[in-house]
Short mmCIF file of C-alpha atoms in Angstrom, two decimals:
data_model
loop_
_atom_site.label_atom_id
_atom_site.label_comp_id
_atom_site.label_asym_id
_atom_site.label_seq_id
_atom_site.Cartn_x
_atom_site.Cartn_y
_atom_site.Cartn_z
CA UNK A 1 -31.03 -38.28 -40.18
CA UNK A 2 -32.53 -40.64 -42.60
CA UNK A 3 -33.96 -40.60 -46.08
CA UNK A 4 -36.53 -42.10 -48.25
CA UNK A 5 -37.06 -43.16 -51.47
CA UNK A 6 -39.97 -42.20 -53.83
CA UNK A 7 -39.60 -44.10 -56.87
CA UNK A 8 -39.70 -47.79 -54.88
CA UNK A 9 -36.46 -48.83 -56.03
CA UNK A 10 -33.77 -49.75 -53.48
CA UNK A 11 -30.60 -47.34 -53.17
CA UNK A 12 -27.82 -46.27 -51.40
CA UNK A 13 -27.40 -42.38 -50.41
CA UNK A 14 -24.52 -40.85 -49.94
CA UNK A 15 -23.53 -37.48 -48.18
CA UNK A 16 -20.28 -35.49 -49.86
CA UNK A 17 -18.65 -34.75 -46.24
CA UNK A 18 -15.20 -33.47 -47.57
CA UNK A 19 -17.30 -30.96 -49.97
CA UNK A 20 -15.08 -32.13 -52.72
CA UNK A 21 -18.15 -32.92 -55.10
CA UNK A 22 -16.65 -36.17 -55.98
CA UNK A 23 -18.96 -38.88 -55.78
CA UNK A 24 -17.23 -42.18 -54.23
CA UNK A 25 -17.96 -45.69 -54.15
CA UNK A 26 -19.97 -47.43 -52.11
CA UNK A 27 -17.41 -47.75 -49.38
CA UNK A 28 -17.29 -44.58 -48.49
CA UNK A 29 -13.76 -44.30 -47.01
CA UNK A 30 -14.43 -40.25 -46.10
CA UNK A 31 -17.92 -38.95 -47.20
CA UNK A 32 -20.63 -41.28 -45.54
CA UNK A 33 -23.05 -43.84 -47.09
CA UNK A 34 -26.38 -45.07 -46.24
CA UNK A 35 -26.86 -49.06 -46.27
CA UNK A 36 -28.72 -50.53 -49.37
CA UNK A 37 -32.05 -50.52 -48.51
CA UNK A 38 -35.53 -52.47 -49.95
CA UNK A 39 -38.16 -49.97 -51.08
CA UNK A 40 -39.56 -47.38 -48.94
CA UNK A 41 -37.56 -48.11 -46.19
CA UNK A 42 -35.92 -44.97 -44.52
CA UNK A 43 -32.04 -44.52 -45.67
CA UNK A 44 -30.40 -43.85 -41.92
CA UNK A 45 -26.82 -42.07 -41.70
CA UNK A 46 -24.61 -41.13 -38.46
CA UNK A 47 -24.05 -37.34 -38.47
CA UNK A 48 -20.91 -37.56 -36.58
CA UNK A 49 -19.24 -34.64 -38.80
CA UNK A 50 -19.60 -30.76 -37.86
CA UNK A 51 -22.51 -28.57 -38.71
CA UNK A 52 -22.69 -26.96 -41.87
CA UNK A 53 -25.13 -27.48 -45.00
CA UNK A 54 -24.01 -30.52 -46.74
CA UNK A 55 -25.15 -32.15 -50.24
CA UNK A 56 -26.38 -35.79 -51.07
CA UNK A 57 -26.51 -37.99 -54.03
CA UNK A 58 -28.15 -41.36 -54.86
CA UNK A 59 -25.80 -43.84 -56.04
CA UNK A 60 -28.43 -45.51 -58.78
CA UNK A 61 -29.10 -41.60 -59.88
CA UNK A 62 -26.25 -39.34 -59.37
CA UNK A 63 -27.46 -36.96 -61.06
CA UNK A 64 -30.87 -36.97 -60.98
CA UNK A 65 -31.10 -37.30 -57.09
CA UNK A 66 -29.27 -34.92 -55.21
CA UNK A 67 -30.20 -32.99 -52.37
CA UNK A 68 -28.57 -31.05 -50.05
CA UNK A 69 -29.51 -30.69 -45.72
CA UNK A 70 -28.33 -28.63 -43.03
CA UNK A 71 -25.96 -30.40 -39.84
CA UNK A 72 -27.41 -27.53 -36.93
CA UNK A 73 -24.90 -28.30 -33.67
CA UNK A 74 -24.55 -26.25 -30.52
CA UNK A 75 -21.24 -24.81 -28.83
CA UNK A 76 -19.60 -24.79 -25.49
CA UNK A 77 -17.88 -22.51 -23.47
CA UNK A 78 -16.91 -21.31 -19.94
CA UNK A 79 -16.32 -17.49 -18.66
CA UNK A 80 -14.13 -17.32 -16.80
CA UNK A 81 -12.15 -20.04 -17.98
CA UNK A 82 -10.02 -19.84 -15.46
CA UNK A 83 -10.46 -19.39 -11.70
CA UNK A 84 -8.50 -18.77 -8.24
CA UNK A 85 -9.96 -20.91 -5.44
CA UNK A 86 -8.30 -21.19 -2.11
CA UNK A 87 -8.88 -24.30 -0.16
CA UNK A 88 -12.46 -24.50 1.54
CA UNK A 89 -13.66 -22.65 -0.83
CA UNK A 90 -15.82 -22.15 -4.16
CA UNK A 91 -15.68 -19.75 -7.39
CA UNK A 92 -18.34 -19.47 -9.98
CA UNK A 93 -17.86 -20.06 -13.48
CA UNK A 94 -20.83 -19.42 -15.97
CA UNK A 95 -21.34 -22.05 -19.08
CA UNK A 96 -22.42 -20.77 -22.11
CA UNK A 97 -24.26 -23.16 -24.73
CA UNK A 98 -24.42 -21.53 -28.34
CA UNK A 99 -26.84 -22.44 -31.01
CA UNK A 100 -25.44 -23.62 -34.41
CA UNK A 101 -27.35 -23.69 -38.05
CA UNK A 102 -30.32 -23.23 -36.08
CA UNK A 103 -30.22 -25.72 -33.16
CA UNK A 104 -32.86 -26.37 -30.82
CA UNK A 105 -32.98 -28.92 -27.66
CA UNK A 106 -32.42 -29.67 -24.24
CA UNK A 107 -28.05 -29.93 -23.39
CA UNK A 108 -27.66 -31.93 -20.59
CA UNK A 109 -24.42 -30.59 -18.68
CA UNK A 110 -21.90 -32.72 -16.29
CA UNK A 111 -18.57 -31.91 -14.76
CA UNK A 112 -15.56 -34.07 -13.54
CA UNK A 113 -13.56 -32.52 -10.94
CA UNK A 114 -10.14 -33.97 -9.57
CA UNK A 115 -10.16 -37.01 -7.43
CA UNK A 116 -11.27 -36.53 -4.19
CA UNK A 117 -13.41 -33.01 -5.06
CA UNK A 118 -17.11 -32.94 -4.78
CA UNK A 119 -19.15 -32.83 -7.80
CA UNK A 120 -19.53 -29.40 -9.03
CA UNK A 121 -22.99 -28.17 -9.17
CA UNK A 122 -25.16 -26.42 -11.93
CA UNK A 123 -27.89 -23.75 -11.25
CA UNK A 124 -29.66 -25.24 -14.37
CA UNK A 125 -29.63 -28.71 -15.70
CA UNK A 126 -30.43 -29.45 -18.31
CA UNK A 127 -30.53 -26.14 -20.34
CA UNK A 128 -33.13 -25.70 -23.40
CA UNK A 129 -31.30 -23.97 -26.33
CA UNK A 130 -33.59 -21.93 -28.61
CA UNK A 131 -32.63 -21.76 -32.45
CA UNK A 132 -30.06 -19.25 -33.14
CA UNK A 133 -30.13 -18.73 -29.32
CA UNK A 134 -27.56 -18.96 -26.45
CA UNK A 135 -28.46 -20.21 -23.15
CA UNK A 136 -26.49 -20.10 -19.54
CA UNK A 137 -25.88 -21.69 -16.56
CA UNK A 138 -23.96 -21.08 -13.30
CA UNK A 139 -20.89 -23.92 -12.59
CA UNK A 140 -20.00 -23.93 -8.70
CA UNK A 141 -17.14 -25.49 -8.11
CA UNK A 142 -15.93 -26.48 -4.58
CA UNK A 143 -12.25 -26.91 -3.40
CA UNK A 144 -12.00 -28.91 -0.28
CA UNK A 145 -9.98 -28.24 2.62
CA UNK A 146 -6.31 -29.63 2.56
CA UNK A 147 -6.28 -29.56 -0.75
CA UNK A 148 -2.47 -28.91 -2.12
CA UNK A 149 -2.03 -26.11 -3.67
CA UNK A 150 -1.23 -26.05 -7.20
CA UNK A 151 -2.99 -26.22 -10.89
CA UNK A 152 -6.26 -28.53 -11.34
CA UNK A 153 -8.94 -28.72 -13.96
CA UNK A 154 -12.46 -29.29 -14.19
CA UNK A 155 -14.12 -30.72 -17.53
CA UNK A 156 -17.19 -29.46 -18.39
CA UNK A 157 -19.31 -31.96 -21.27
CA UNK A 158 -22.51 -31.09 -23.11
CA UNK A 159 -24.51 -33.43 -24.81
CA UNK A 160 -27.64 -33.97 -26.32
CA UNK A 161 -29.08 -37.27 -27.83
CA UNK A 162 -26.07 -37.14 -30.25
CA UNK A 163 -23.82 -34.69 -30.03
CA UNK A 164 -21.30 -33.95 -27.56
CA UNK A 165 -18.80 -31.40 -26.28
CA UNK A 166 -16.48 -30.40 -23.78
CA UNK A 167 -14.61 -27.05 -22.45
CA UNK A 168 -11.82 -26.82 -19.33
CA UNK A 169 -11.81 -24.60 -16.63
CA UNK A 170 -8.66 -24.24 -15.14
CA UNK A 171 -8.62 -24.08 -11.36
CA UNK A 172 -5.87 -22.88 -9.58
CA UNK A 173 -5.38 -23.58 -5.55
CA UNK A 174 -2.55 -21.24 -3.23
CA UNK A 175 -1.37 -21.84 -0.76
CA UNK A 176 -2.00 -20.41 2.53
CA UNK A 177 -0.43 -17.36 3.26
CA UNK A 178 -0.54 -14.06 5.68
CA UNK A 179 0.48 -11.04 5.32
CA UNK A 180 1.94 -8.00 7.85
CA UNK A 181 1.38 -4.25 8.01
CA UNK A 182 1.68 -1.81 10.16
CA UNK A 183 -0.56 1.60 10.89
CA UNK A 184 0.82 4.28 10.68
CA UNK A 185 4.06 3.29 9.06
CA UNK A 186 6.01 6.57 10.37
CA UNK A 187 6.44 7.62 13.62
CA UNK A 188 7.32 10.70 15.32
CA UNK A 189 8.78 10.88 18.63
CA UNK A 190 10.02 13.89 20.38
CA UNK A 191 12.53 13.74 23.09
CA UNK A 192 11.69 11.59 25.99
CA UNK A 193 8.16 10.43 24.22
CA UNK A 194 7.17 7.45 22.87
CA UNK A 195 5.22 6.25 19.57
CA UNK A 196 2.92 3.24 18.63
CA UNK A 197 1.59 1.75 15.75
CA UNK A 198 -0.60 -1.15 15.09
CA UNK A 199 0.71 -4.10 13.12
CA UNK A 200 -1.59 -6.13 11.72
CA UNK A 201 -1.51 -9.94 10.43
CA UNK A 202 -4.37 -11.05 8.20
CA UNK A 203 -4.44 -14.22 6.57
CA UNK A 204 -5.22 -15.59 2.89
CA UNK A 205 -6.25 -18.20 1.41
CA UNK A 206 -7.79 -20.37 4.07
CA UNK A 207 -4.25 -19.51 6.31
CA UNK A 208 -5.11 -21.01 9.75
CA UNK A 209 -2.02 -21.51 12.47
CA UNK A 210 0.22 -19.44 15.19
CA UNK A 211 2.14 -16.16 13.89
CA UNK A 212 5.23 -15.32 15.59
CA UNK A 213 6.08 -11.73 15.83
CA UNK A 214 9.31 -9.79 16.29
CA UNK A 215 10.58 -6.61 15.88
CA UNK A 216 14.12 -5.03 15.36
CA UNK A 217 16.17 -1.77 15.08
CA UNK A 218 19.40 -0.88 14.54
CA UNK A 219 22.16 -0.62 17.18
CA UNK A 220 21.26 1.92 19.69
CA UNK A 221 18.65 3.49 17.99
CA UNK A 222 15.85 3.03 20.45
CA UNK A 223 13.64 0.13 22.81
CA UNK A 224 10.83 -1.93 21.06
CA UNK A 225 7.53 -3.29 22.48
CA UNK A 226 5.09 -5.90 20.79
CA UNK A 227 1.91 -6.16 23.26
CA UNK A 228 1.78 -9.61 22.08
CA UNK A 229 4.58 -11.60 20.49
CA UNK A 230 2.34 -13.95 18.89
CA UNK A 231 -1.42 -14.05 17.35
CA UNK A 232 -3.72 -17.24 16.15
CA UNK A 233 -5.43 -16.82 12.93
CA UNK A 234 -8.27 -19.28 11.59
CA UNK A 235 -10.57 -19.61 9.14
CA UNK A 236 -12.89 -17.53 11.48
CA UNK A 237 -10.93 -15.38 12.26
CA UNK A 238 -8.76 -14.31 9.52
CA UNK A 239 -6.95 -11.26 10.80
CA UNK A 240 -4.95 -10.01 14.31
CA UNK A 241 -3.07 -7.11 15.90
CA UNK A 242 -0.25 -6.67 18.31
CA UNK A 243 0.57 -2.77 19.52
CA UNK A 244 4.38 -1.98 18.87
CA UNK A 245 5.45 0.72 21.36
CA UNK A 246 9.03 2.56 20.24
CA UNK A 247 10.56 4.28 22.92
CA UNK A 248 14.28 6.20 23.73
CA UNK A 249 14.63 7.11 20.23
CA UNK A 250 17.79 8.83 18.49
CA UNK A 251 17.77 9.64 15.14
CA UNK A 252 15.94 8.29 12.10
CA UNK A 253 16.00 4.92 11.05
CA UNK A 254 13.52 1.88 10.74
CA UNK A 255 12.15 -0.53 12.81
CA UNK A 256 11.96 -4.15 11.37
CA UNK A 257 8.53 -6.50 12.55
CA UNK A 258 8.58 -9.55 11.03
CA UNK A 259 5.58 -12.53 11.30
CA UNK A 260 6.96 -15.71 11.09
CA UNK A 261 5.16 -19.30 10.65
CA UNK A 262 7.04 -21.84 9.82
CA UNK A 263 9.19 -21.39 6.36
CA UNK A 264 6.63 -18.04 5.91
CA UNK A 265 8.43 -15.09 6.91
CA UNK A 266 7.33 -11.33 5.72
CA UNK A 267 7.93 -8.28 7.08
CA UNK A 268 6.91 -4.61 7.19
CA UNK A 269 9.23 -1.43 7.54
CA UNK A 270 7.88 1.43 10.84
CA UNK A 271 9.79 4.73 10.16
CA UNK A 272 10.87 6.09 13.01
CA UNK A 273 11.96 10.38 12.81
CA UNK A 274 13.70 10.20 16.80
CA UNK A 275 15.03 13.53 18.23
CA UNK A 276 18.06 14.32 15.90
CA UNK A 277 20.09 17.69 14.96
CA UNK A 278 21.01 18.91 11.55
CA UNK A 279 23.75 20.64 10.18
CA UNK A 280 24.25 23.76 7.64
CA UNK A 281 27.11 25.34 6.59
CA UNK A 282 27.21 29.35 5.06
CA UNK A 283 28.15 28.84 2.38
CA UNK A 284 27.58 25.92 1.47
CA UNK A 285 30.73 26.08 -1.50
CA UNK A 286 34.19 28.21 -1.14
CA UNK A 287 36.22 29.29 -3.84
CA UNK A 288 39.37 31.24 -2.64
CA UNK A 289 42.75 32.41 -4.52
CA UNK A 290 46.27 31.16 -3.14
CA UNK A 291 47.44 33.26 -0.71
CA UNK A 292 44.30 33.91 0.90
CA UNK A 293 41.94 32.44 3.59
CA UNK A 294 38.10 31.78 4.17
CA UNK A 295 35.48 31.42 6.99
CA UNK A 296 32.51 29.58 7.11
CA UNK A 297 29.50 28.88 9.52
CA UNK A 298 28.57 25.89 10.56
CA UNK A 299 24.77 26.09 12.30
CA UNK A 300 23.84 22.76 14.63
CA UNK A 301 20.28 22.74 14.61
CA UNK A 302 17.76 20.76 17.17
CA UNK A 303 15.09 18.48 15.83
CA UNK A 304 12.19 16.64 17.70
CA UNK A 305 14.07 18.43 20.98
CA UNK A 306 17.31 17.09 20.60
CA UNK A 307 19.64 18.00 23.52
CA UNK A 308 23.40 17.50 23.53
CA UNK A 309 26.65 17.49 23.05
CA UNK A 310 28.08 17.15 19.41
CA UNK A 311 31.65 16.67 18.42
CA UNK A 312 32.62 18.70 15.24
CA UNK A 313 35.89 17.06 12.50
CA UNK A 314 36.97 18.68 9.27
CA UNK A 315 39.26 17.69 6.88
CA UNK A 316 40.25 18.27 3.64
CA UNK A 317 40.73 16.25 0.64
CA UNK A 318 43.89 14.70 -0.66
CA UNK A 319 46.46 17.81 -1.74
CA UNK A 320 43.34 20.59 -0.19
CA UNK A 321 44.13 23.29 2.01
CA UNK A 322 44.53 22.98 5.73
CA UNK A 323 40.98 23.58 7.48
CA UNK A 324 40.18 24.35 11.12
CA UNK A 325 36.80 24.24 13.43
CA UNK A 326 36.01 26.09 16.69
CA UNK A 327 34.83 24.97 18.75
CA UNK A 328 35.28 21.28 18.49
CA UNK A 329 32.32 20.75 20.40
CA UNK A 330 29.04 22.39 20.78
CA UNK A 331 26.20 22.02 23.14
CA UNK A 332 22.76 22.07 21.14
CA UNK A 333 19.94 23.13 23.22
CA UNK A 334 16.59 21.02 22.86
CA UNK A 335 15.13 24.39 21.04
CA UNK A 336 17.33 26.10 19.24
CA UNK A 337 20.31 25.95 17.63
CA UNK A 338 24.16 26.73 18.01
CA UNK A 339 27.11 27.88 15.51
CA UNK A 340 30.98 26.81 14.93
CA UNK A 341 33.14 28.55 12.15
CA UNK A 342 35.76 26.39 10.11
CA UNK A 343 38.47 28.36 8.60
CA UNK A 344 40.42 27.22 4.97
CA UNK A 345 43.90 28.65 4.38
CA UNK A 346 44.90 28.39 1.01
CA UNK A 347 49.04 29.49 1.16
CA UNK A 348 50.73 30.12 -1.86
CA UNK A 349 54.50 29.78 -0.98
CA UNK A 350 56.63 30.13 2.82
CA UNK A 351 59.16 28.07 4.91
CA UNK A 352 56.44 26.77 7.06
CA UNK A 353 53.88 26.13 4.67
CA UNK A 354 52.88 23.67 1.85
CA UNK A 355 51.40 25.58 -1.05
CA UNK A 356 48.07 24.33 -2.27
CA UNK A 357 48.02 23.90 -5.93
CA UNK A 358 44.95 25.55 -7.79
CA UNK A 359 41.96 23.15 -8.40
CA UNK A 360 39.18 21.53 -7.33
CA UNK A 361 38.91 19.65 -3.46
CA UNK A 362 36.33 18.88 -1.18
CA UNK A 363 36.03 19.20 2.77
CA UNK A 364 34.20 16.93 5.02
CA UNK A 365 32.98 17.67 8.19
CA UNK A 366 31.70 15.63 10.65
CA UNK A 367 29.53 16.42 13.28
CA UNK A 368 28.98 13.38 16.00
CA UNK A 369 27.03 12.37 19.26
CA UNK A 370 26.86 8.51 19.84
CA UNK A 371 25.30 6.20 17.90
CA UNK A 372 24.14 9.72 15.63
CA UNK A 373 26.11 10.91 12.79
CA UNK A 374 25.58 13.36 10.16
CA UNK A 375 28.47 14.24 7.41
CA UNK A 376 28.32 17.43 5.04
CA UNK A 377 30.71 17.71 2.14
CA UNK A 378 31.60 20.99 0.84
CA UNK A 379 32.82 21.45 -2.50
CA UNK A 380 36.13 23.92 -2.57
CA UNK A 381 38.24 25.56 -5.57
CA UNK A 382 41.45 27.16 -4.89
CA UNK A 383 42.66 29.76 -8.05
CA UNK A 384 45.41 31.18 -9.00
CA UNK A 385 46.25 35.12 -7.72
CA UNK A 386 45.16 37.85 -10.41
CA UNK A 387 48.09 39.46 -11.80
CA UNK A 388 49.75 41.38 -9.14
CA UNK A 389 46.94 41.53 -7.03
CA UNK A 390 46.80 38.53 -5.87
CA UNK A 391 50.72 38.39 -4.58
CA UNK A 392 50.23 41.54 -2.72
CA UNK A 393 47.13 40.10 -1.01
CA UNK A 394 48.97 37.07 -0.03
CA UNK A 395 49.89 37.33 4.23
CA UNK A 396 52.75 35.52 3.24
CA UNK A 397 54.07 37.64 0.19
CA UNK A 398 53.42 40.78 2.23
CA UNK A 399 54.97 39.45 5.48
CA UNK A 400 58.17 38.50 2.93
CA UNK A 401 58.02 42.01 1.53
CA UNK A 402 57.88 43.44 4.88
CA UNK A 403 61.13 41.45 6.43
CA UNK A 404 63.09 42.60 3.44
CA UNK A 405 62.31 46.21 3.93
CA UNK A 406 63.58 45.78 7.24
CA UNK A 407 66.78 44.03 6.22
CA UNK A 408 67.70 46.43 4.51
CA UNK A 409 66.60 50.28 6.20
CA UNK A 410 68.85 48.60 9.08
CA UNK A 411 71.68 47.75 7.24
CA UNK A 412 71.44 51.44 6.00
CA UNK A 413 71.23 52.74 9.69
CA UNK A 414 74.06 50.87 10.18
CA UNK A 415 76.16 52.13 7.94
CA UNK A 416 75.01 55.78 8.53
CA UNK A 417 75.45 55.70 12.00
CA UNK A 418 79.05 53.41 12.16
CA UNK A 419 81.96 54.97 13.61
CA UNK A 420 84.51 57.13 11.28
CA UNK A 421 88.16 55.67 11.35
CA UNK A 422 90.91 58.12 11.74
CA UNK A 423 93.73 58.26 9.05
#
């Protein structure tokens, strides 16, 4: 800006920058001075400080001359601010310039990229600001191929005749990745069937190379198929499929497929529900007093037409009553379903028996074909006998009761019936 005198005296003008209304010296170490000029000659300053409305005083008149004049100034800024761009490709950022105290002109906008990165391009250059206006333009920024991934920025400038400014966007580069899925990710397969389901490998963020693929499943549980063991991805074409065929299922379990390119490595889970039996018992808890027994069922059920033959184990916890199962072993048709009971004897007291204490035990029972397993644990409580009652229920008290009776109606025969000695 510049000023003039009118009285045709020479002067020197100076502009209170701080805003501390402290007139300085001529040398102006903050607030800024115009050079001593001859007579009508304009009074130039650099407005290098921000925008705002600032006042000016002559230093021959300070008090006479003073004036005040507004900085206007324009803003920068970038939305988004921060973008994802994987290599070989481009994201758009828009640029916002902002009018300040009234600012009007053309901003001229340039960008430096990274070394080695094209120059990013602007859908309007330069952009005319309006006063009190804001005016935008589209950034395109391009991230060559092979780039490495990891964090870069791009600085964005404005600038006018005089005045200057800059604003980052933050670019960040991944690396090349796939992923793996599979469709549908559970599988049902009945006896002496078979199930497939795609699996799928896409790639991301310009991924381009061979995919190994491989699939796994637990000991014994069934035979796996990939129609191809390994698919090519490319820019082009960013996605693949192989078939996965699971046959000569048992049981439920998962079947592991894993895509694998060099230190890259994920995987996806296939549920597999194989033919398989369950197991019930009625009821499902026993509480019994000592002295006294119990029965439960236990109902092998087919599912997905399991066939077979399944091996049956119970035992008792630690200090628990004795238990028994019959059958051991039970044929389960591939409809249908077939029973065993298990029997608990709780004794209270005999020569040939431990007596279970009252309190609370557990029984597990087993039921087993191969490689398939299923366990059932059934909670148990043993009592103590009611008053009375409970004694006389007891097999064991009873059969004790019983043997003394008999002791002693023949020891009274006996004696009834014995010979009289003559005296």
């Amino acid at each position: 800006m510049s000023l003039v005198s009118g009285d045709g005296a020479p002067h020197t003008f100076i502009v209170d920058v701080d805003k501390d209304g402290v007139i300085p010296n001529p040398t102006c170490s903050i607030d800024k001075c115009s050079p001593q000029f001859s007579t009508s000659t304009p009074y130039p300053f650099a407005v290098d400080f921000g925008p705002g409305t600032f006042t000016y005083y002559c230093s021959i008149h300070l008090t006479m001359m003073v004036g005040a004049f507004i900085v206007s100034d324009f803003g920068v800024s970038s939305s988004p601010s921060s973008l994802t761009i994987p290599q070989g490709s481009n994201a758009n950022s828009t640029v916002s310039i902002m009018s300040l105290n009234n600012y009007a002109g053309a901003v001229t906008l340039s960008a430096t990229p990274p070394t080695s990165w094209p120059p990013p391009f602007f859908g309007v250059n330069p952009v005319p600001i309006s006063s009190g206006m804001t005016s935008t333009s589209k950034l395109t920024i391009y991230v060559p191929p092979g780039t490495s991934q990891g964090p870069y920025s791009v600085t964005v400038t404005a600038s006018d005749s005089f005045i200057s400014h800059s604003t980052n966007v933050a670019v960040n580069v991944p690396a090349p990745s796939f992923t793996v899925s599979a469709s549908p990710a559970t599988l049902t397969i009945n006896s002496g069937s078979s199930g497939t389901s795609t699996i799928t490998v896409a790639g991301s963020y310009g991924f381009s190379g061979t995919v190994s693929l491989s699939a796994t499943v637990p000991s014994g549980s069934a035979t796996t198929m990939l129609s191809s063991a390994s698919v090519m991805l490319s820019a082009t074409a960013t996605s693949a499929t192989s078939m996965l065929t699971v046959s000569s299922a048992l049981g439920m379990f998962s079947v592991t497929v894993t895509a694998t390119s060099g230190s890259t490595a994920p995987s996806t889970l296939v549920a597999v529900n194989g033919p398989d039996f369950s197991i019930k018992t009625s009821p499902s808890t026993v509480s019994l007093s000592q002295g006294s027994s119990a029965m439960l069922a236990i109902t092998l059920s087919s599912v997905n037409g399991f066939s077979g033959a399944v091996a049956l184990l119970a035992f008792p916890s630690i200090g628990g009553p004795p238990v028994t199962v019959s059958p051991t072993n039970l044929q389960v048709p591939s409809s249908g379903s077939v029973s065993a009971t298990l029997t608990v004897i709780a004794s209270s007291s005999g020569a040939y028996s431990t007596p279970i204490s009252p309190g609370s035990y557990t029984i597990t029972l087993n039921a087993t074909m191969g490689s398939l397993s299923h366990t059932e644990t059934i909670p148990l409580t043993v009592t103590s006998p009611s008053s009375g009652v409970g004694i006389l229920a007891s097999p064991i008290v009873i059969g004790g009761i019983v043997a003394a009776i008999a002791v002693v109606a023949g020891t009274v025969y006996v004696l009834r019936h014995r010979p009289k000695t003559k005296t």
